[in-house]
mmCIF file of C-alpha atoms and ligand atoms in Angstrom:
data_model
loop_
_atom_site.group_PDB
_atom_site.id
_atom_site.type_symbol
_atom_site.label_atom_id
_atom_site.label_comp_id
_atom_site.label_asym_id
_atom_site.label_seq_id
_atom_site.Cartn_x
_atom_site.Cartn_y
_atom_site.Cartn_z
ATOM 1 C CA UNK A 27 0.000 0.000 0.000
ATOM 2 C CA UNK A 28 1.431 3.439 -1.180
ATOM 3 C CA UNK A 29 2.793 4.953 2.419
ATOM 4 C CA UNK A 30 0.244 8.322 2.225
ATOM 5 C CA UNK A 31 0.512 8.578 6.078
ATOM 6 C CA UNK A 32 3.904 10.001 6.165
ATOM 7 C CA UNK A 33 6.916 8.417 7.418
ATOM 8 C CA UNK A 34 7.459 7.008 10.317
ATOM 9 C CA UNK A 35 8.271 9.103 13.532
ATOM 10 C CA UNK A 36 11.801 9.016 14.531
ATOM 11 C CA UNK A 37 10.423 8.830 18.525
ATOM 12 C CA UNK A 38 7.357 7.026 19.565
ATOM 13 C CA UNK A 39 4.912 9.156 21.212
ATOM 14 C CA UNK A 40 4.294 6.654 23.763
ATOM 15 C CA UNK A 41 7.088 3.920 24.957
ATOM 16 C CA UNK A 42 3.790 1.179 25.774
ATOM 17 C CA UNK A 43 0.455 1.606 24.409
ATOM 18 C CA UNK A 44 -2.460 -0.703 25.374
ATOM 19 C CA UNK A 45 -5.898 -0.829 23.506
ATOM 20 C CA UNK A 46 -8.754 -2.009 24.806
ATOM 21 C CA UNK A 47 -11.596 -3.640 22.105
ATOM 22 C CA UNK A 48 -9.360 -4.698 18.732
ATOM 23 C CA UNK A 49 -12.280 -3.778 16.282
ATOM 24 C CA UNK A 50 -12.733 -1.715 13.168
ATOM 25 C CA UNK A 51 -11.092 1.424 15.725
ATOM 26 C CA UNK A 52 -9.049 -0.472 18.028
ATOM 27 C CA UNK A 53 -7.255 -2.569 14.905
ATOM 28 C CA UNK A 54 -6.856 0.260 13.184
ATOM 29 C CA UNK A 55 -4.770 2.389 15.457
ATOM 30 C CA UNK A 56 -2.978 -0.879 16.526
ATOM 31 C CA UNK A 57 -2.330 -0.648 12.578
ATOM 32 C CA UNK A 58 -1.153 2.683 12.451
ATOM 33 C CA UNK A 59 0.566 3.171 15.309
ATOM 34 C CA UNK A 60 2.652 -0.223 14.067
ATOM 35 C CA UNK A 61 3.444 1.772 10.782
ATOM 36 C CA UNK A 62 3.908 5.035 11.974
ATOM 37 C CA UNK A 63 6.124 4.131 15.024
ATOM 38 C CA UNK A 64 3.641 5.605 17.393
ATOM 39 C CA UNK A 65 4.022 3.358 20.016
ATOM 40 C CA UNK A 66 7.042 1.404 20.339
ATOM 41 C CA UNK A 67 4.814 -1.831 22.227
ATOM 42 C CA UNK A 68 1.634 -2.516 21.820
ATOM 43 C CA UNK A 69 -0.569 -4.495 23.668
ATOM 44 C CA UNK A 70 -4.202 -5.814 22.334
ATOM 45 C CA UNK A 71 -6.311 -6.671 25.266
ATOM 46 C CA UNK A 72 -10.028 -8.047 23.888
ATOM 47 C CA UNK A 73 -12.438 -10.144 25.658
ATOM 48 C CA UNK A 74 -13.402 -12.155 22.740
ATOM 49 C CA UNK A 75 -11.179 -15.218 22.259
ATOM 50 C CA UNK A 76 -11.938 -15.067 18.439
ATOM 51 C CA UNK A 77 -10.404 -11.589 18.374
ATOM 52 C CA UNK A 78 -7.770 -12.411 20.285
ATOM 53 C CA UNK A 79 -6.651 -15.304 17.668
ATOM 54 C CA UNK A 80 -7.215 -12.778 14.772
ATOM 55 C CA UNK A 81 -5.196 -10.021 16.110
ATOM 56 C CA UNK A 82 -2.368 -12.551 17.046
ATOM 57 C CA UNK A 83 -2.814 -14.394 13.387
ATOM 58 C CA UNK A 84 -2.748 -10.629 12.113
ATOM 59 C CA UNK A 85 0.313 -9.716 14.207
ATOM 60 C CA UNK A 86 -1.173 -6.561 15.385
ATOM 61 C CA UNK A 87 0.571 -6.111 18.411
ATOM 62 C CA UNK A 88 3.629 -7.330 20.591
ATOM 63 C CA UNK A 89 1.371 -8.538 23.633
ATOM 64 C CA UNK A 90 -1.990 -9.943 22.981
ATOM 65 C CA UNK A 91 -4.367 -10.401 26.121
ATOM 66 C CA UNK A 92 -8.123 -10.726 27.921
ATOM 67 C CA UNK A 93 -6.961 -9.587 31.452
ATOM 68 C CA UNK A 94 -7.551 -5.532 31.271
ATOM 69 C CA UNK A 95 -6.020 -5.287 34.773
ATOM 70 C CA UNK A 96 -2.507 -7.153 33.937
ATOM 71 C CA UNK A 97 -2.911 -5.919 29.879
ATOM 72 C CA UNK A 98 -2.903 -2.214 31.026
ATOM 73 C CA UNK A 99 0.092 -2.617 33.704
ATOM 74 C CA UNK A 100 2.869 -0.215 32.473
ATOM 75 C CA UNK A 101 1.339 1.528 30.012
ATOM 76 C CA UNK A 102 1.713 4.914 29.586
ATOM 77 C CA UNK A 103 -1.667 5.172 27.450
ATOM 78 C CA UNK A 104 -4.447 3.559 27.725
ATOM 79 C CA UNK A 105 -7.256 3.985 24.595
ATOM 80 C CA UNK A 106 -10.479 2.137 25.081
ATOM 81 C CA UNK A 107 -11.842 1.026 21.663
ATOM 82 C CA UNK A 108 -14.822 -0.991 23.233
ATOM 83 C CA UNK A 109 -18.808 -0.206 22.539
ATOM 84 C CA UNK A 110 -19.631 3.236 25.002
ATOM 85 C CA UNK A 111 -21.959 0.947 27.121
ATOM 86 C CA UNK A 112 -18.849 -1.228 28.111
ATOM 87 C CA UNK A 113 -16.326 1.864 29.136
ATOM 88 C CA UNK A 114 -17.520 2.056 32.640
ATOM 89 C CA UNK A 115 -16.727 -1.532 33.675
ATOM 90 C CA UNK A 116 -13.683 -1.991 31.355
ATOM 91 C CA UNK A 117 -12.120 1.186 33.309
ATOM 92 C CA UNK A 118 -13.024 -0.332 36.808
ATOM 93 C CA UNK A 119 -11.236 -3.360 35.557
ATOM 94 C CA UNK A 120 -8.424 -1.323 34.806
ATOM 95 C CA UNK A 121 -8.197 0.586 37.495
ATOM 96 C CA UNK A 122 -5.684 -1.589 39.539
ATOM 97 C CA UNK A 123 -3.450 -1.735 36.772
ATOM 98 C CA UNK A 124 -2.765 1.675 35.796
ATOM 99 C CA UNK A 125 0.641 2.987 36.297
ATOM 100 C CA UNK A 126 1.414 6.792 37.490
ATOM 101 C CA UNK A 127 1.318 9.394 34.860
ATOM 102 C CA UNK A 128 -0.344 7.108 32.160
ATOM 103 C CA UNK A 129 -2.768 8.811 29.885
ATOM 104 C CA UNK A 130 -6.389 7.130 29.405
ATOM 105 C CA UNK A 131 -7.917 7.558 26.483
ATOM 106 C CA UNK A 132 -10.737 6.384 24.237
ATOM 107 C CA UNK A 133 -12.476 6.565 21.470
ATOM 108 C CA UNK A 134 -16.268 6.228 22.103
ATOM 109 C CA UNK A 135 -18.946 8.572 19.580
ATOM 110 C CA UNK A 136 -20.300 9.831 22.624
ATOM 111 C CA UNK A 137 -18.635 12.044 25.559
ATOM 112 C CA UNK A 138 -20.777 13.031 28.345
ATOM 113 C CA UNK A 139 -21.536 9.914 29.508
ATOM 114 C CA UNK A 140 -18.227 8.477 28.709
ATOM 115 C CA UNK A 141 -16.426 11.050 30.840
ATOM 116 C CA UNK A 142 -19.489 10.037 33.677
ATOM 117 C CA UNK A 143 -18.963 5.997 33.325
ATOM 118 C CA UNK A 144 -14.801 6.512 33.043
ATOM 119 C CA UNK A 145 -14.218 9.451 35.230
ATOM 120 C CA UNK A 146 -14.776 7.928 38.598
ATOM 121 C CA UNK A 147 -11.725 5.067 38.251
ATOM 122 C CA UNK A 148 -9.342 7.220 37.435
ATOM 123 C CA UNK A 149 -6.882 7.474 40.042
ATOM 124 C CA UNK A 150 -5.020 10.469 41.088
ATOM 125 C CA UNK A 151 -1.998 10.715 38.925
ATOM 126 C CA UNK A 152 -3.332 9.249 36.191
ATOM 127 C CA UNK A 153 -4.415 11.539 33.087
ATOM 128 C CA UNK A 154 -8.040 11.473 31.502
ATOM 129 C CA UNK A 155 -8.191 12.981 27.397
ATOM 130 C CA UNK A 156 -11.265 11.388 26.144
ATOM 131 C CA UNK A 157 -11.169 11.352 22.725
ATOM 132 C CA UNK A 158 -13.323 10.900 19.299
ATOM 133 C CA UNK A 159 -11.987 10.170 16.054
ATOM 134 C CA UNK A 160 -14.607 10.859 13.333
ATOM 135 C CA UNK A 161 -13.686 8.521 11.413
ATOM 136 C CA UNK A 162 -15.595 5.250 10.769
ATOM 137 C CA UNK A 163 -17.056 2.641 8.244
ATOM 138 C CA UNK A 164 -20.227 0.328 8.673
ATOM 139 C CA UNK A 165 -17.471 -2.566 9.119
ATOM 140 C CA UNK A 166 -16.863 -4.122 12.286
ATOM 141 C CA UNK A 167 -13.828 -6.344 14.261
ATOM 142 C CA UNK A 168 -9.799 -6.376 13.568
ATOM 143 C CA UNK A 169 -10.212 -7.893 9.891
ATOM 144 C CA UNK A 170 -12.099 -4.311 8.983
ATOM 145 C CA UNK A 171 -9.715 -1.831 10.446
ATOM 146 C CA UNK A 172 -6.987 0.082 8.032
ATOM 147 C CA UNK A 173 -3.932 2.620 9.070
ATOM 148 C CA UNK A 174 -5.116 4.611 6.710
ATOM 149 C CA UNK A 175 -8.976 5.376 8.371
ATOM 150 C CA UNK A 176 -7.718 8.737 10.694
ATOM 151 C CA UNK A 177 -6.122 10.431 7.847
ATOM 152 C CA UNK A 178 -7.421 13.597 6.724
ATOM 153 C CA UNK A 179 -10.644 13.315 9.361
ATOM 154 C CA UNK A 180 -11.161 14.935 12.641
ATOM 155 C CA UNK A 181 -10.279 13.741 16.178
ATOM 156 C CA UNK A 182 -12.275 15.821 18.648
ATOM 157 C CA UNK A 183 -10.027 15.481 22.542
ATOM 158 C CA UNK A 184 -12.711 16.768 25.057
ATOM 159 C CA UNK A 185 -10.024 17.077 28.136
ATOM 160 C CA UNK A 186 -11.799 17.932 31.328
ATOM 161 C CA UNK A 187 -10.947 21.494 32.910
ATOM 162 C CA UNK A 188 -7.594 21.860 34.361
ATOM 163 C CA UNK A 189 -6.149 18.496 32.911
ATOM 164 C CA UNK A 190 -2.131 18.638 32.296
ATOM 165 C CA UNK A 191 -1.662 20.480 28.987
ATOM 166 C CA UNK A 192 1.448 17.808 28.588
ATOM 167 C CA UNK A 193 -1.164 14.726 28.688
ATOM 168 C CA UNK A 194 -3.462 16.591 26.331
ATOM 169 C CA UNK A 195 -0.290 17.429 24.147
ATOM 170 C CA UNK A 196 0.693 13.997 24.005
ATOM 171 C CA UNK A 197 -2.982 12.303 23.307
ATOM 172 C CA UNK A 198 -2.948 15.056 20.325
ATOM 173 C CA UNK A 199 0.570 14.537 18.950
ATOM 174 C CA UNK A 200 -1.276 10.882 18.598
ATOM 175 C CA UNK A 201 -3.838 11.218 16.471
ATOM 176 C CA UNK A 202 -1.839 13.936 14.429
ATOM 177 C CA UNK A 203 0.668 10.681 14.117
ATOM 178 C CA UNK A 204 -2.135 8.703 12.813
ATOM 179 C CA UNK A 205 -3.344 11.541 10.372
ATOM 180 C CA UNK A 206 -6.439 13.198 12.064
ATOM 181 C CA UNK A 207 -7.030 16.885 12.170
ATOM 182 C CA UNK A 208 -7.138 17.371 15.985
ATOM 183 C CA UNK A 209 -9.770 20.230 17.348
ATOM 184 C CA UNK A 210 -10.920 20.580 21.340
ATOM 185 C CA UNK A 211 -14.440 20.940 22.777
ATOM 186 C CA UNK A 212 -16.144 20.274 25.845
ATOM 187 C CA UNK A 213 -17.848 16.846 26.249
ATOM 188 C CA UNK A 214 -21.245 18.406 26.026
ATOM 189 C CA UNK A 215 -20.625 20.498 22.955
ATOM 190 C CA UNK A 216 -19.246 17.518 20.972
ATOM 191 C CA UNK A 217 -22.642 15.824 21.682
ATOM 192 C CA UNK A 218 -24.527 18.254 20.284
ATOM 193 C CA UNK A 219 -22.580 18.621 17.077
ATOM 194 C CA UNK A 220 -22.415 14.913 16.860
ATOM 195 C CA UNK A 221 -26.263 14.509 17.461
ATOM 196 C CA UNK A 222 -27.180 16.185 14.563
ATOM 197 C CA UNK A 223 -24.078 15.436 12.383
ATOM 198 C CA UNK A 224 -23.677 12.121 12.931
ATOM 199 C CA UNK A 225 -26.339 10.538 15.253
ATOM 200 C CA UNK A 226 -29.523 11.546 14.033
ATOM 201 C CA UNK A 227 -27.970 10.573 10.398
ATOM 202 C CA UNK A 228 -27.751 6.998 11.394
ATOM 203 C CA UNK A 229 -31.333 7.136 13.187
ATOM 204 C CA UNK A 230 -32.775 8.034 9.799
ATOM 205 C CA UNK A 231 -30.993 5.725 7.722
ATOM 206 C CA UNK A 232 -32.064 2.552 10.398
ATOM 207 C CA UNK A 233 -35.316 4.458 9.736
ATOM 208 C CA UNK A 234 -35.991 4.614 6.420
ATOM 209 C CA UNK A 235 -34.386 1.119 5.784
ATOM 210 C CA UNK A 236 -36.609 -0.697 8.514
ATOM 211 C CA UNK A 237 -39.649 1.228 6.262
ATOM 212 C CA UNK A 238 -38.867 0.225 3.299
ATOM 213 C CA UNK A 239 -38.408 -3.185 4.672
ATOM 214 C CA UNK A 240 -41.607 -3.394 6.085
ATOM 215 C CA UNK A 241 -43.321 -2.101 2.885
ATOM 216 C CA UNK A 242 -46.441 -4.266 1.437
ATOM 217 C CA UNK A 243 -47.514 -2.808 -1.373
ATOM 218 C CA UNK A 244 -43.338 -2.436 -2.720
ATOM 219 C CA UNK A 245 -41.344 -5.880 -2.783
ATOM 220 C CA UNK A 246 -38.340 -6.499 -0.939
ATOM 221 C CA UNK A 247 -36.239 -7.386 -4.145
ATOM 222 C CA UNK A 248 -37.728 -4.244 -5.894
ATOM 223 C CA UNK A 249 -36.256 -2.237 -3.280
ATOM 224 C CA UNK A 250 -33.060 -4.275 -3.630
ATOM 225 C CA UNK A 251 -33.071 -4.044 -6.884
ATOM 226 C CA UNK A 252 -34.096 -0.316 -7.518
ATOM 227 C CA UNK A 253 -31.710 1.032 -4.681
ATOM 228 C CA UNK A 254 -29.999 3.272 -6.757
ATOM 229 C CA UNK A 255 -32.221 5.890 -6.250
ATOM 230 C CA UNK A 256 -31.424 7.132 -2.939
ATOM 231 C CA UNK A 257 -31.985 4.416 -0.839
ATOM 232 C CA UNK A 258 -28.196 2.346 -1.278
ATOM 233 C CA UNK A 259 -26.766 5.419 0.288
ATOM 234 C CA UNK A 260 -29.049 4.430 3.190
ATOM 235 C CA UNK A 261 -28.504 0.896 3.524
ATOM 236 C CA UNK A 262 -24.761 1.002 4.026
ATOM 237 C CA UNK A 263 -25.092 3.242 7.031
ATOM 238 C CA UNK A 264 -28.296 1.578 7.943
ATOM 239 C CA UNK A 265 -25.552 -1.688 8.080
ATOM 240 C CA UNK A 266 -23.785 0.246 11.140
ATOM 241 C CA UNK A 267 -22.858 -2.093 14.161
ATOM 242 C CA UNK A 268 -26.077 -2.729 16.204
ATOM 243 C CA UNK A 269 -24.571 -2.527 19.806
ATOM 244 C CA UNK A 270 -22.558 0.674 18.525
ATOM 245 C CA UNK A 271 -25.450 2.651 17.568
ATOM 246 C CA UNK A 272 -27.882 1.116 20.274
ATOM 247 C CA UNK A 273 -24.991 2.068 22.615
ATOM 248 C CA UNK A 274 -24.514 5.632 21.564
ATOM 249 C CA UNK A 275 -28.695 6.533 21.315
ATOM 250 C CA UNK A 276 -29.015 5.170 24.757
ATOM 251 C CA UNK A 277 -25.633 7.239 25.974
ATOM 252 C CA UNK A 278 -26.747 10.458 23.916
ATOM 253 C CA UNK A 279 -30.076 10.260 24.667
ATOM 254 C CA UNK A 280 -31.316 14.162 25.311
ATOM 255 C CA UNK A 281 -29.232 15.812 22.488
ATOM 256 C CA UNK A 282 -30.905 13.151 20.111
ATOM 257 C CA UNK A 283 -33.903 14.090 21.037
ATOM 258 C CA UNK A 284 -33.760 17.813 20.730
ATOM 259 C CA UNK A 285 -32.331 17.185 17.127
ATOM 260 C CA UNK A 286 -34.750 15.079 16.759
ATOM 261 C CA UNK A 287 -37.752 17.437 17.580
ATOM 262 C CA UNK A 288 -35.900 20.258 15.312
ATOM 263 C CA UNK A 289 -35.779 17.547 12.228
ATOM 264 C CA UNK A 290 -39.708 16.580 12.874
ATOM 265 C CA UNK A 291 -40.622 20.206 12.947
ATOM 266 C CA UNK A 292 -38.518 20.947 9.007
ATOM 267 C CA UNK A 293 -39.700 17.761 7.555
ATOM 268 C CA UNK A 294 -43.583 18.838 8.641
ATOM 269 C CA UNK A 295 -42.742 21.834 6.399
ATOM 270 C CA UNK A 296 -41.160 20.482 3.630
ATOM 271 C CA UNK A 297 -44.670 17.737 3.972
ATOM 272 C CA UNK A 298 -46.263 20.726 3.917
ATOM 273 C CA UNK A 299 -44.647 22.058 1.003
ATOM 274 C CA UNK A 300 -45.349 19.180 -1.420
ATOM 275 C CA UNK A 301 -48.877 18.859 -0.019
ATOM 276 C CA UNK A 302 -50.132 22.546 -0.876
ATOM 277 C CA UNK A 303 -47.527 22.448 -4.463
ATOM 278 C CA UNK A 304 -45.614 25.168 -2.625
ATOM 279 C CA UNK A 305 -42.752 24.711 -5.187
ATOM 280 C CA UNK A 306 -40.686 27.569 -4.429
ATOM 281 C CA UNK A 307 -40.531 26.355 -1.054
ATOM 282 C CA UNK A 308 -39.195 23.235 -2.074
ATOM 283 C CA UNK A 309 -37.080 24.930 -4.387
ATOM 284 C CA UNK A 310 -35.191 27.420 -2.318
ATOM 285 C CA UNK A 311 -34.163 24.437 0.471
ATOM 286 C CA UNK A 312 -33.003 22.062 -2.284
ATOM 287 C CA UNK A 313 -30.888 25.036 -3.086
ATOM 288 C CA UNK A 314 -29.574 25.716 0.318
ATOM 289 C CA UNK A 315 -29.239 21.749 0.956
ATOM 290 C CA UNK A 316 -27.079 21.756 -2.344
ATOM 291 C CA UNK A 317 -24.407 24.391 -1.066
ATOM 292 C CA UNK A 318 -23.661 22.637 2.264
ATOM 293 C CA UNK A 319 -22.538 19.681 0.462
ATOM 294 C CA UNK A 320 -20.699 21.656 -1.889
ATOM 295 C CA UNK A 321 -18.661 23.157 1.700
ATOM 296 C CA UNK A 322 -18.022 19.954 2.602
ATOM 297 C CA UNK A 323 -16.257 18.659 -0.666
ATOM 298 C CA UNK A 324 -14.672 22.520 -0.674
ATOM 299 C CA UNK A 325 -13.267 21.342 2.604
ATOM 300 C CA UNK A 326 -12.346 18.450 1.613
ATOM 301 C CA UNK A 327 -14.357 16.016 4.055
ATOM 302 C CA UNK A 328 -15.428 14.283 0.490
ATOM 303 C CA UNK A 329 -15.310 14.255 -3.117
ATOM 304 C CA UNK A 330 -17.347 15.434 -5.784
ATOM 305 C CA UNK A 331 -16.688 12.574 -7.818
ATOM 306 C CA UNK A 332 -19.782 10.199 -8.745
ATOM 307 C CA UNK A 333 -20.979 7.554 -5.895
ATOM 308 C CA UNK A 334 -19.700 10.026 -3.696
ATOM 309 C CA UNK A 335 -15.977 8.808 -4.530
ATOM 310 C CA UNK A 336 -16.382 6.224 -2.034
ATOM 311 C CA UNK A 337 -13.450 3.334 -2.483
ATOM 312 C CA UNK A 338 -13.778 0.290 -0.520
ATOM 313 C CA UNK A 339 -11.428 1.733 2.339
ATOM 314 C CA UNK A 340 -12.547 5.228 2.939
ATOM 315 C CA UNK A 341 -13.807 5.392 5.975
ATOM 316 C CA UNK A 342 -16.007 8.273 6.523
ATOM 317 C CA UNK A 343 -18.447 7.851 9.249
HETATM 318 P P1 LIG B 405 -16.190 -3.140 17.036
HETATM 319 O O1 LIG B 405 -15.566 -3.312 15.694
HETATM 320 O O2 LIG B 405 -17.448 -3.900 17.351
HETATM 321 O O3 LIG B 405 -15.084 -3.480 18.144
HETATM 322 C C1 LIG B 405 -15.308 -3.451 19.518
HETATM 323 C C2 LIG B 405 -14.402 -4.507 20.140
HETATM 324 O O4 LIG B 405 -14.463 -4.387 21.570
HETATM 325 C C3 LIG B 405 -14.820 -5.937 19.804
HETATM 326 O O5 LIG B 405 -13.693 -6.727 19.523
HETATM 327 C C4 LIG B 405 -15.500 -6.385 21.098
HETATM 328 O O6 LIG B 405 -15.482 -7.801 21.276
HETATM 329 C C5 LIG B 405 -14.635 -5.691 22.131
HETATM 330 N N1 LIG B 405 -15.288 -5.573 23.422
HETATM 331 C C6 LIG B 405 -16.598 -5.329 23.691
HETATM 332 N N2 LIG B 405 -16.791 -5.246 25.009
HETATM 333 C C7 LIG B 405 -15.566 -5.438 25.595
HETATM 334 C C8 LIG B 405 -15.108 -5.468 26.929
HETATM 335 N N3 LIG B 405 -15.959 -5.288 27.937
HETATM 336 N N4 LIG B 405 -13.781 -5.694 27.172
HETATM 337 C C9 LIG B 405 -12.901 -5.865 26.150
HETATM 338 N N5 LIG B 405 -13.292 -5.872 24.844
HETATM 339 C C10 LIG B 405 -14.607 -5.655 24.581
HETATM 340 O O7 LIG B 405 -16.501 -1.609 17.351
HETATM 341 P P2 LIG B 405 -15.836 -0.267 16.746
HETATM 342 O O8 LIG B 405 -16.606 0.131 15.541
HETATM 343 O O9 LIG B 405 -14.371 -0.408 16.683
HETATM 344 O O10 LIG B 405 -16.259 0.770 17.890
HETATM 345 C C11 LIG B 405 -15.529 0.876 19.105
HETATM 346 C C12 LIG B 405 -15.737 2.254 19.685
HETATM 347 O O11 LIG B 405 -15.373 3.210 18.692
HETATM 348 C C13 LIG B 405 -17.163 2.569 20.105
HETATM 349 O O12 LIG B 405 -17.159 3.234 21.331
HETATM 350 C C14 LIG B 405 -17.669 3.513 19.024
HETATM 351 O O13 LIG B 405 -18.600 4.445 19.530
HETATM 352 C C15 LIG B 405 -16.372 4.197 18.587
HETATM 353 N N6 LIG B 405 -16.351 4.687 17.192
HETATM 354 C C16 LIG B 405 -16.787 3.876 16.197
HETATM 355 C C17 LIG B 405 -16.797 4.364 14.894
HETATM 356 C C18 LIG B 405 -17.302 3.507 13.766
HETATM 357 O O14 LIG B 405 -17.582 4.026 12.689
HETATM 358 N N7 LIG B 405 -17.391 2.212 13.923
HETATM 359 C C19 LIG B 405 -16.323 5.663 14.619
HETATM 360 C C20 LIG B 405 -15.818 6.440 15.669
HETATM 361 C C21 LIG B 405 -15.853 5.938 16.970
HETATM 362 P P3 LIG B 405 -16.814 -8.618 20.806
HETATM 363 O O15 LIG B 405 -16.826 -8.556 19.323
HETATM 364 O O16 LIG B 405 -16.598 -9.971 21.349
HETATM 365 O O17 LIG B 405 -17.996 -7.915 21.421
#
């Protein structure tokens, strides 16, 4: 594979790194923090036995393990890479482990209650930068992940107040090793953005995909087989890992919901629109609609080319 990332740093950023959950995220910085010389030893510590076989078969990392207390001894970062439901017991697991000075990290879709669940087992000494890469693909485990999936995409750190600029300096000379665009928010901001960015994007695609799906009067393989017309863009995000998403609506729960109300309220007056033939309505949002995603391609978050660009590996969740 053509080395885009960059070469490899001449010092590791960390000495021992240990991730926690080897899926599509946790594989993929194992990946690129291999190839970039981000971490000089890496440890993989899963509680699935299957994964654990993978990532050793893959050759992910230099220590491969299930116990979180033993895996995270003498680390000096920590990322958890398992579901945002799981981050509260995986840190009190860790919690006897942890050496002075380490840096936990993770990289759940959702902050608030990350920072909640995690917050409380951190011990004094130790550093807490929660992080989010926004980065993704509907693919799941350590066969999906790729070095390549931070580059070019945003990490958002949401460091609590007062945390040691040198921990939040390191966690971000990280991710700019792997390739992300780093920016910093508070946990509560970030779920708002995300909510109607991200979040509510996936609620409407498991929406509209569960409709169709349920549809009498339209067959199933029509559907399949006329997908084209909107709806395949739907079905690959719609394809998202079920105790993800479930995971991050039940941990973003009130942000969801007031993007939720907001998106209820437009799409009542674009219904109304098309019910009373109120064209220029219509018109003049299509228009508007049409100029965001022209920003984003400007900005180069995507590409203008046909089938929105998308190559197999281009994560961009
Ligand atoms: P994934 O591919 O399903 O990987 C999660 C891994 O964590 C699996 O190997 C899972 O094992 C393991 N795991 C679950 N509970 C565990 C526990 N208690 N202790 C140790 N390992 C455990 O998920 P992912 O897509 O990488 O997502 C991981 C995190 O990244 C989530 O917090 C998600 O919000 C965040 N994220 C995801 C994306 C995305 O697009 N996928 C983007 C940005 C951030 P089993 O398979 O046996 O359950």
């Amino acid at each position: 594979m053509p080395d885009r990332l960059g070469p490899p740093l001449t010092t590791p950023v960390f000495d021992r790194l240990a991730l926690i959950g080897l899926g599509l995220i946790g594989s993929s910085l194992a990946r690129v923090a291999r190839q970039k010389n981000l971490a000089r030893h890496i440890v993989a510590i899963d509680a699935s036995e299957d994964v654990r076989s993978r990532v050793s078969e893959l050759k992910l990392a230099d220590t491969v393990t299930g116990d979180v207390t033993d895996g995270v001894r003498n680390a000096d970062c920590v990322i958890l890479c398992v579901p945002v439901g799981a981050c509260g017991s995986v840190a009190e697991a860790m919690q006897a482990g942890l050496k002075q000075g380490a840096i936990i990290s993770d990289v759940g879709s959702v902050k608030g209650s990350i920072v909640a669940q995690v917050e409380p087992y951190i011990p004094e000494g130790v550093h807490f930068v929660p992080a989010h890469p926004v980065a993704g693909t509907e693919q799941s485990g350590p066969d999906a992940g790729f070095p390549t999936l931070f580059l070019n995409r945003w990490c958002i750190l949401t460091p609590p107040e007062g945390q040691d600029p040198q921990a939040v300096a390191r966690t971000r000379a990280f991710w700019e090793g792997a390739g992300s665009m780093v920016e910093e928010m508070s946990p509560a901001h970030h779920d708002l953005v995300l909510a109607i960015t991200s979040h509510l994007p996936h609620l409407i695609a498991y929406n509209i995909v569960g409709t169709a799906a349920d549809l009498e009067a339209v067959t199933q393989s029509e559907v399949i087989k006329f997908s084209a017309g909107g709806f395949r863009d739907f079905t690959r995000i719609a394809a998202s890992d079920p105790t993800m998403w479930r995971d991050v609506f039940l941990n973003n729960k009130d942000a969801v919901l007031e993007m939720l109300g907001r998106f209820t309220e437009d799409l009542s007056a674009l219904q109304r629109a098309i019910r009373y033939g109120d064209g220029e309505a219509l018109f003049n949002h299509f228009t508007r609609t049409r100029a965001i995603r022209r920003s984003i391609i400007e900005i180069g978050q995507d590409s203008a080319a046909p089938d929105f660009g998308r190559q197999p590996k281009n994560g961009n969740q």
